[in-house]
Amino acid sequence: MKKGKFFKLLIWSGSIFLVVIAVLVTHIYLVTRISKNQDERVRQLSRIDFKQNIDSQEADKIRAFVNGLSGVENSYFNLDNDILVYSYLVGKQNSFNVYNKLIAFGNYKAVRYVVNETDAKSGCPIGTDKTSLSYKLAAYISKF
Amino acid sequence: MKKRVLFHTAGLITASFMFSSCSKEETAKTVTPTPSLYERVGGTTMVNDPVNSGNMIEAGRLKLRAVVDSSIFVIAADPQMAKYFPVLFAELGMSNKSGLTALSKNFTDFMCTATGSKNSGYAYTGKSMKAAHDPAQHSRIAQKIDKADFDKFVGDIGKGLAQNGVTTANNKALVDDLVALLYTTQGDIVQK
Ligand code: HEM
């Protein structure tokens, strides 16, 4: 191959590479940015699984307690499976605190629901392994 | 040579745009609109939005949003559903973004559009039902959905409806028609 052609090829592949990177960066930015729209405050769902039977009266007590915690917006109790789900504003409340307060309140036999590894892996590829390069890259880009 | 390279560049650029389109660009493939259904859940009458005080909202959308939000809780508390929603639950330390608000909005938009809302502000702009429920095209869903789980999901929405005062006891026709509407998506959503 002649020298001129080689450089041309180098420039072409270099620019193509840059374009691809630019598209990737834009994509990660758009997908992960936090909206400035007031209506899209960051809300999170969490779940607590009870290992004891909870009747509707007890469930009402639990919900009233959890709803009363600051930052908690709403809750629902599935009586068939003894599962509590609640939503809260991230930053104002977190699932550890809600769980600890609830146990202190009623001494329930219950566990905080955590997504298991296999399920988590099958979801978004950049949400799970915090040591991976793609996670760090995505986290960096989404800072802007 | 030059032409060939140019051609390939164009191709690559196009391809990279195509691969980057997993967020929003796909157009909605909606189910047959049934205008009367939107009217029957409240229609276009403007009312105060109890959640965003000072804002007005169509009564139909308000009702559908309430049903969607209730249903999301029922589904989240349903152990049979959990395997599909790891992303919604996993606390994405990354940017503290939870998809809950987006899911609520998109699902509400979908219901508005599907029931026949003509308000362009409520138009569904998310993925097609096929793409939204295909793990290969939507990273927020963990696996393909089977028929039994589809049925359970619709049952959970039934509970969400009941929490908002619409039951088979007091309005069987409306429940039946909404359930029938949900079932029009079955062919696209059940992929297993
Ligand atoms: C009954 C009819 C159904 C309708 C109308 C429906 C509608 C929707 C819509 C509009 C979205 C948002 C798509 C987007 O943001 O672009 C969505 C997402 C999703 N759907 Fe469905 N869906 C249905 C059934 C199901 C079933 C049966 C399952 C599983 C059991 C399911 C699991 C999911 C999951 C996991 C997501 C992603 C949630 C997230 O954002 O974290 N859907 N669906």
mmCIF file of N, CA, C and O in Angstrom, chain A residues 51-105:
data_model
loop_
_atom_site.group_PDB
_atom_site.id
_atom_site.type_symbol
_atom_site.label_atom_id
_atom_site.label_comp_id
_atom_site.label_asym_id
_atom_site.label_seq_id
_atom_site.Cartn_x
_atom_site.Cartn_y
_atom_site.Cartn_z
ATOM 1 N N LYS A 51 -42.078 -12.291 57.134
ATOM 2 C CA LYS A 51 -41.980 -13.745 57.292
ATOM 3 C C LYS A 51 -42.975 -14.217 58.343
ATOM 4 O O LYS A 51 -42.770 -15.230 58.992
ATOM 5 N N GLN A 52 -44.001 -13.456 58.553
ATOM 6 C CA GLN A 52 -45.051 -13.836 59.489
ATOM 7 C C GLN A 52 -46.365 -13.401 58.869
ATOM 8 O O GLN A 52 -46.380 -12.536 57.976
ATOM 9 N N ASN A 53 -47.460 -13.999 59.322
ATOM 10 C CA ASN A 53 -48.741 -13.629 58.746
ATOM 11 C C ASN A 53 -49.188 -12.257 59.241
ATOM 12 O O ASN A 53 -49.166 -11.984 60.428
ATOM 13 N N ILE A 54 -49.572 -11.396 58.320
ATOM 14 C CA ILE A 54 -50.037 -10.060 58.675
ATOM 15 C C ILE A 54 -51.506 -9.950 58.267
ATOM 16 O O ILE A 54 -51.842 -10.194 57.109
ATOM 17 N N ASP A 55 -52.378 -9.614 59.226
ATOM 18 C CA ASP A 55 -53.787 -9.446 58.848
ATOM 19 C C ASP A 55 -54.038 -7.991 58.445
ATOM 20 O O ASP A 55 -53.158 -7.144 58.547
ATOM 21 N N SER A 56 -55.258 -7.726 57.971
ATOM 22 C CA SER A 56 -55.493 -6.411 57.367
ATOM 23 C C SER A 56 -55.368 -5.284 58.397
ATOM 24 O O SER A 56 -54.932 -4.182 58.072
ATOM 25 N N GLN A 57 -55.715 -5.594 59.648
ATOM 26 C CA GLN A 57 -55.587 -4.563 60.684
ATOM 27 C C GLN A 57 -54.123 -4.192 60.916
ATOM 28 O O GLN A 57 -53.768 -3.018 60.983
ATOM 29 N N GLU A 58 -53.300 -5.244 61.003
ATOM 30 C CA GLU A 58 -51.866 -5.027 61.216
ATOM 31 C C GLU A 58 -51.275 -4.301 60.004
ATOM 32 O O GLU A 58 -50.431 -3.408 60.151
ATOM 33 N N ALA A 59 -51.727 -4.704 58.806
ATOM 34 C CA ALA A 59 -51.227 -4.071 57.584
ATOM 35 C C ALA A 59 -51.540 -2.580 57.585
ATOM 36 O O ALA A 59 -50.708 -1.757 57.169
ATOM 37 N N ASP A 60 -52.728 -2.217 58.048
ATOM 38 C CA ASP A 60 -53.093 -0.802 58.123
ATOM 39 C C ASP A 60 -52.163 -0.051 59.067
ATOM 40 O O ASP A 60 -51.747 1.076 58.791
ATOM 41 N N LYS A 61 -51.837 -0.706 60.191
ATOM 42 C CA LYS A 61 -50.934 -0.102 61.174
ATOM 43 C C LYS A 61 -49.551 0.127 60.550
ATOM 44 O O LYS A 61 -48.953 1.196 60.683
ATOM 45 N N ILE A 62 -49.087 -0.912 59.843
ATOM 46 C CA ILE A 62 -47.771 -0.828 59.201
ATOM 47 C C ILE A 62 -47.738 0.295 58.173
ATOM 48 O O ILE A 62 -46.823 1.112 58.131
ATOM 49 N N ARG A 63 -48.788 0.339 57.352
ATOM 50 C CA ARG A 63 -48.829 1.360 56.305
ATOM 51 C C ARG A 63 -48.904 2.762 56.900
ATOM 52 O O ARG A 63 -48.252 3.691 56.420
ATOM 53 N N ALA A 64 -49.708 2.903 57.931
ATOM 54 C CA ALA A 64 -49.826 4.223 58.566
ATOM 55 C C ALA A 64 -48.459 4.661 59.103
ATOM 56 O O ALA A 64 -48.063 5.823 58.949
ATOM 57 N N PHE A 65 -47.741 3.713 59.695
ATOM 58 C CA PHE A 65 -46.418 4.056 60.240
ATOM 59 C C PHE A 65 -45.454 4.467 59.123
ATOM 60 O O PHE A 65 -44.810 5.513 59.191
ATOM 61 N N VAL A 66 -45.384 3.621 58.086
ATOM 62 C CA VAL A 66 -44.441 3.891 56.997
ATOM 63 C C VAL A 66 -44.811 5.179 56.247
ATOM 64 O O VAL A 66 -43.958 6.011 55.940
ATOM 65 N N ASN A 67 -46.100 5.359 55.985
ATOM 66 C CA ASN A 67 -46.530 6.579 55.288
ATOM 67 C C ASN A 67 -46.188 7.830 56.087
ATOM 68 O O ASN A 67 -46.016 8.911 55.515
ATOM 69 N N GLY A 68 -46.090 7.663 57.398
ATOM 70 C CA GLY A 68 -45.801 8.808 58.253
ATOM 71 C C GLY A 68 -44.328 9.199 58.271
ATOM 72 O O GLY A 68 -43.984 10.276 58.743
ATOM 73 N N LEU A 69 -43.464 8.352 57.750
ATOM 74 C CA LEU A 69 -42.035 8.685 57.721
ATOM 75 C C LEU A 69 -41.777 9.750 56.656
ATOM 76 O O LEU A 69 -42.395 9.730 55.595
ATOM 77 N N SER A 70 -40.859 10.638 56.937
ATOM 78 C CA SER A 70 -40.640 11.745 55.995
ATOM 79 C C SER A 70 -40.104 11.208 54.669
ATOM 80 O O SER A 70 -39.297 10.278 54.637
ATOM 81 N N GLY A 71 -40.582 11.771 53.588
ATOM 82 C CA GLY A 71 -40.128 11.369 52.265
ATOM 83 C C GLY A 71 -40.916 10.210 51.674
ATOM 84 O O GLY A 71 -40.879 9.981 50.471
ATOM 85 N N VAL A 72 -41.642 9.465 52.507
ATOM 86 C CA VAL A 72 -42.442 8.354 51.982
ATOM 87 C C VAL A 72 -43.720 8.925 51.387
ATOM 88 O O VAL A 72 -44.399 9.742 52.011
ATOM 89 N N GLU A 73 -44.024 8.509 50.155
ATOM 90 C CA GLU A 73 -45.182 9.083 49.482
ATOM 91 C C GLU A 73 -46.395 8.184 49.536
ATOM 92 O O GLU A 73 -47.517 8.647 49.686
ATOM 93 N N ASN A 74 -46.168 6.895 49.366
ATOM 94 C CA ASN A 74 -47.314 5.997 49.283
ATOM 95 C C ASN A 74 -46.876 4.572 49.583
ATOM 96 O O ASN A 74 -45.694 4.259 49.562
ATOM 97 N N SER A 75 -47.855 3.713 49.873
ATOM 98 C CA SER A 75 -47.505 2.327 50.151
ATOM 99 C C SER A 75 -48.665 1.405 49.789
ATOM 100 O O SER A 75 -49.788 1.861 49.564
ATOM 101 N N TYR A 76 -48.356 0.139 49.719
ATOM 102 C CA TYR A 76 -49.374 -0.862 49.406
ATOM 103 C C TYR A 76 -48.996 -2.145 50.116
ATOM 104 O O TYR A 76 -47.820 -2.502 50.199
ATOM 105 N N PHE A 77 -49.985 -2.849 50.659
ATOM 106 C CA PHE A 77 -49.691 -4.104 51.333
ATOM 107 C C PHE A 77 -50.395 -5.256 50.632
ATOM 108 O O PHE A 77 -51.612 -5.243 50.464
ATOM 109 N N ASN A 78 -49.639 -6.233 50.206
ATOM 110 C CA ASN A 78 -50.199 -7.433 49.586
ATOM 111 C C ASN A 78 -50.435 -8.468 50.690
ATOM 112 O O ASN A 78 -49.504 -9.105 51.163
ATOM 113 N N LEU A 79 -51.710 -8.596 51.084
ATOM 114 C CA LEU A 79 -52.048 -9.461 52.228
ATOM 115 C C LEU A 79 -51.843 -10.943 51.916
ATOM 116 O O LEU A 79 -51.523 -11.737 52.806
ATOM 117 N N ASP A 80 -52.012 -11.330 50.650
ATOM 118 C CA ASP A 80 -51.857 -12.740 50.277
ATOM 119 C C ASP A 80 -50.421 -13.210 50.489
ATOM 120 O O ASP A 80 -50.180 -14.348 50.858
ATOM 121 N N ASN A 81 -49.473 -12.328 50.212
ATOM 122 C CA ASN A 81 -48.067 -12.737 50.292
ATOM 123 C C ASN A 81 -47.288 -12.028 51.399
ATOM 124 O O ASN A 81 -46.080 -12.196 51.503
ATOM 125 N N ASP A 82 -47.982 -11.213 52.196
ATOM 126 C CA ASP A 82 -47.336 -10.464 53.284
ATOM 127 C C ASP A 82 -46.159 -9.625 52.784
ATOM 128 O O ASP A 82 -45.035 -9.744 53.261
ATOM 129 N N ILE A 83 -46.448 -8.816 51.773
ATOM 130 C CA ILE A 83 -45.397 -7.973 51.187
ATOM 131 C C ILE A 83 -45.814 -6.496 51.224
ATOM 132 O O ILE A 83 -46.932 -6.155 50.821
ATOM 133 N N LEU A 84 -44.906 -5.664 51.704
ATOM 134 C CA LEU A 84 -45.143 -4.215 51.718
ATOM 135 C C LEU A 84 -44.310 -3.565 50.611
ATOM 136 O O LEU A 84 -43.133 -3.890 50.447
ATOM 137 N N VAL A 85 -44.942 -2.670 49.859
ATOM 138 C CA VAL A 85 -44.205 -1.878 48.873
ATOM 139 C C VAL A 85 -44.483 -0.411 49.158
ATOM 140 O O VAL A 85 -45.617 -0.045 49.447
ATOM 141 N N TYR A 86 -43.438 0.408 49.116
ATOM 142 C CA TYR A 86 -43.657 1.838 49.357
ATOM 143 C C TYR A 86 -42.776 2.656 48.429
ATOM 144 O O TYR A 86 -41.746 2.187 47.941
ATOM 145 N N SER A 87 -43.192 3.882 48.160
ATOM 146 C CA SER A 87 -42.392 4.774 47.318
ATOM 147 C C SER A 87 -41.949 5.958 48.155
ATOM 148 O O SER A 87 -42.640 6.366 49.084
ATOM 149 N N TYR A 88 -40.779 6.478 47.833
ATOM 150 C CA TYR A 88 -40.248 7.594 48.609
ATOM 151 C C TYR A 88 -39.331 8.428 47.744
ATOM 152 O O TYR A 88 -38.896 8.004 46.666
ATOM 153 N N LEU A 89 -39.055 9.642 48.211
ATOM 154 C CA LEU A 89 -38.169 10.533 47.486
ATOM 155 C C LEU A 89 -36.732 10.197 47.856
ATOM 156 O O LEU A 89 -36.373 10.194 49.029
ATOM 157 N N VAL A 90 -35.945 9.922 46.816
ATOM 158 C CA VAL A 90 -34.535 9.612 47.052
ATOM 159 C C VAL A 90 -33.856 10.865 47.614
ATOM 160 O O VAL A 90 -34.082 11.963 47.145
ATOM 161 N N GLY A 91 -33.050 10.676 48.629
ATOM 162 C CA GLY A 91 -32.399 11.830 49.243
ATOM 163 C C GLY A 91 -33.093 12.212 50.536
ATOM 164 O O GLY A 91 -32.466 12.646 51.487
ATOM 165 N N LYS A 92 -34.416 12.027 50.572
ATOM 166 C CA LYS A 92 -35.162 12.328 51.784
ATOM 167 C C LYS A 92 -35.349 11.095 52.651
ATOM 168 O O LYS A 92 -35.611 11.186 53.852
ATOM 169 N N GLN A 93 -35.293 9.942 52.013
ATOM 170 C CA GLN A 93 -35.533 8.703 52.745
ATOM 171 C C GLN A 93 -34.758 7.593 52.063
ATOM 172 O O GLN A 93 -34.406 7.717 50.888
ATOM 173 N N ASN A 94 -34.470 6.506 52.787
ATOM 174 C CA ASN A 94 -33.862 5.358 52.128
ATOM 175 C C ASN A 94 -34.383 4.074 52.740
ATOM 176 O O ASN A 94 -34.954 4.068 53.838
ATOM 177 N N SER A 95 -34.181 2.987 52.018
ATOM 178 C CA SER A 95 -34.846 1.743 52.390
ATOM 179 C C SER A 95 -34.271 1.122 53.666
ATOM 180 O O SER A 95 -34.979 0.414 54.381
ATOM 181 N N PHE A 96 -33.003 1.395 53.965
ATOM 182 C CA PHE A 96 -32.438 0.870 55.223
ATOM 183 C C PHE A 96 -33.131 1.517 56.410
ATOM 184 O O PHE A 96 -33.540 0.863 57.358
ATOM 185 N N ASN A 97 -33.261 2.833 56.327
ATOM 186 C CA ASN A 97 -33.854 3.577 57.417
ATOM 187 C C ASN A 97 -35.311 3.171 57.646
ATOM 188 O O ASN A 97 -35.735 2.955 58.785
ATOM 189 N N VAL A 98 -36.067 3.046 56.561
ATOM 190 C CA VAL A 98 -37.469 2.660 56.695
ATOM 191 C C VAL A 98 -37.557 1.283 57.349
ATOM 192 O O VAL A 98 -38.339 1.072 58.290
ATOM 193 N N TYR A 99 -36.737 0.369 56.877
ATOM 194 C CA TYR A 99 -36.740 -0.982 57.430
ATOM 195 C C TYR A 99 -36.403 -0.966 58.925
ATOM 196 O O TYR A 99 -37.132 -1.533 59.747
ATOM 197 N N ASN A 100 -35.327 -0.290 59.289
ATOM 198 C CA ASN A 100 -34.909 -0.260 60.695
ATOM 199 C C ASN A 100 -35.970 0.374 61.584
ATOM 200 O O ASN A 100 -36.278 -0.131 62.668
ATOM 201 N N LYS A 101 -36.552 1.463 61.126
ATOM 202 C CA LYS A 101 -37.602 2.143 61.904
ATOM 203 C C LYS A 101 -38.802 1.220 62.090
ATOM 204 O O LYS A 101 -39.392 1.156 63.170
ATOM 205 N N LEU A 102 -39.152 0.508 61.009
ATOM 206 C CA LEU A 102 -40.325 -0.365 61.070
ATOM 207 C C LEU A 102 -40.106 -1.520 62.054
ATOM 208 O O LEU A 102 -41.010 -1.868 62.826
ATOM 209 N N ILE A 103 -38.916 -2.084 62.033
ATOM 210 C CA ILE A 103 -38.622 -3.196 62.933
ATOM 211 C C ILE A 103 -38.601 -2.693 64.385
ATOM 212 O O ILE A 103 -39.106 -3.357 65.300
ATOM 213 N N ALA A 104 -38.053 -1.523 64.576
ATOM 214 C CA ALA A 104 -38.034 -0.944 65.922
ATOM 215 C C ALA A 104 -39.465 -0.674 66.397
ATOM 216 O O ALA A 104 -39.794 -0.827 67.567
ATOM 217 N N PHE A 105 -40.313 -0.321 65.457
ATOM 218 C CA PHE A 105 -41.713 0.001 65.772
ATOM 219 C C PHE A 105 -42.503 -1.255 66.141
ATOM 220 O O PHE A 105 -43.233 -1.282 67.131
#
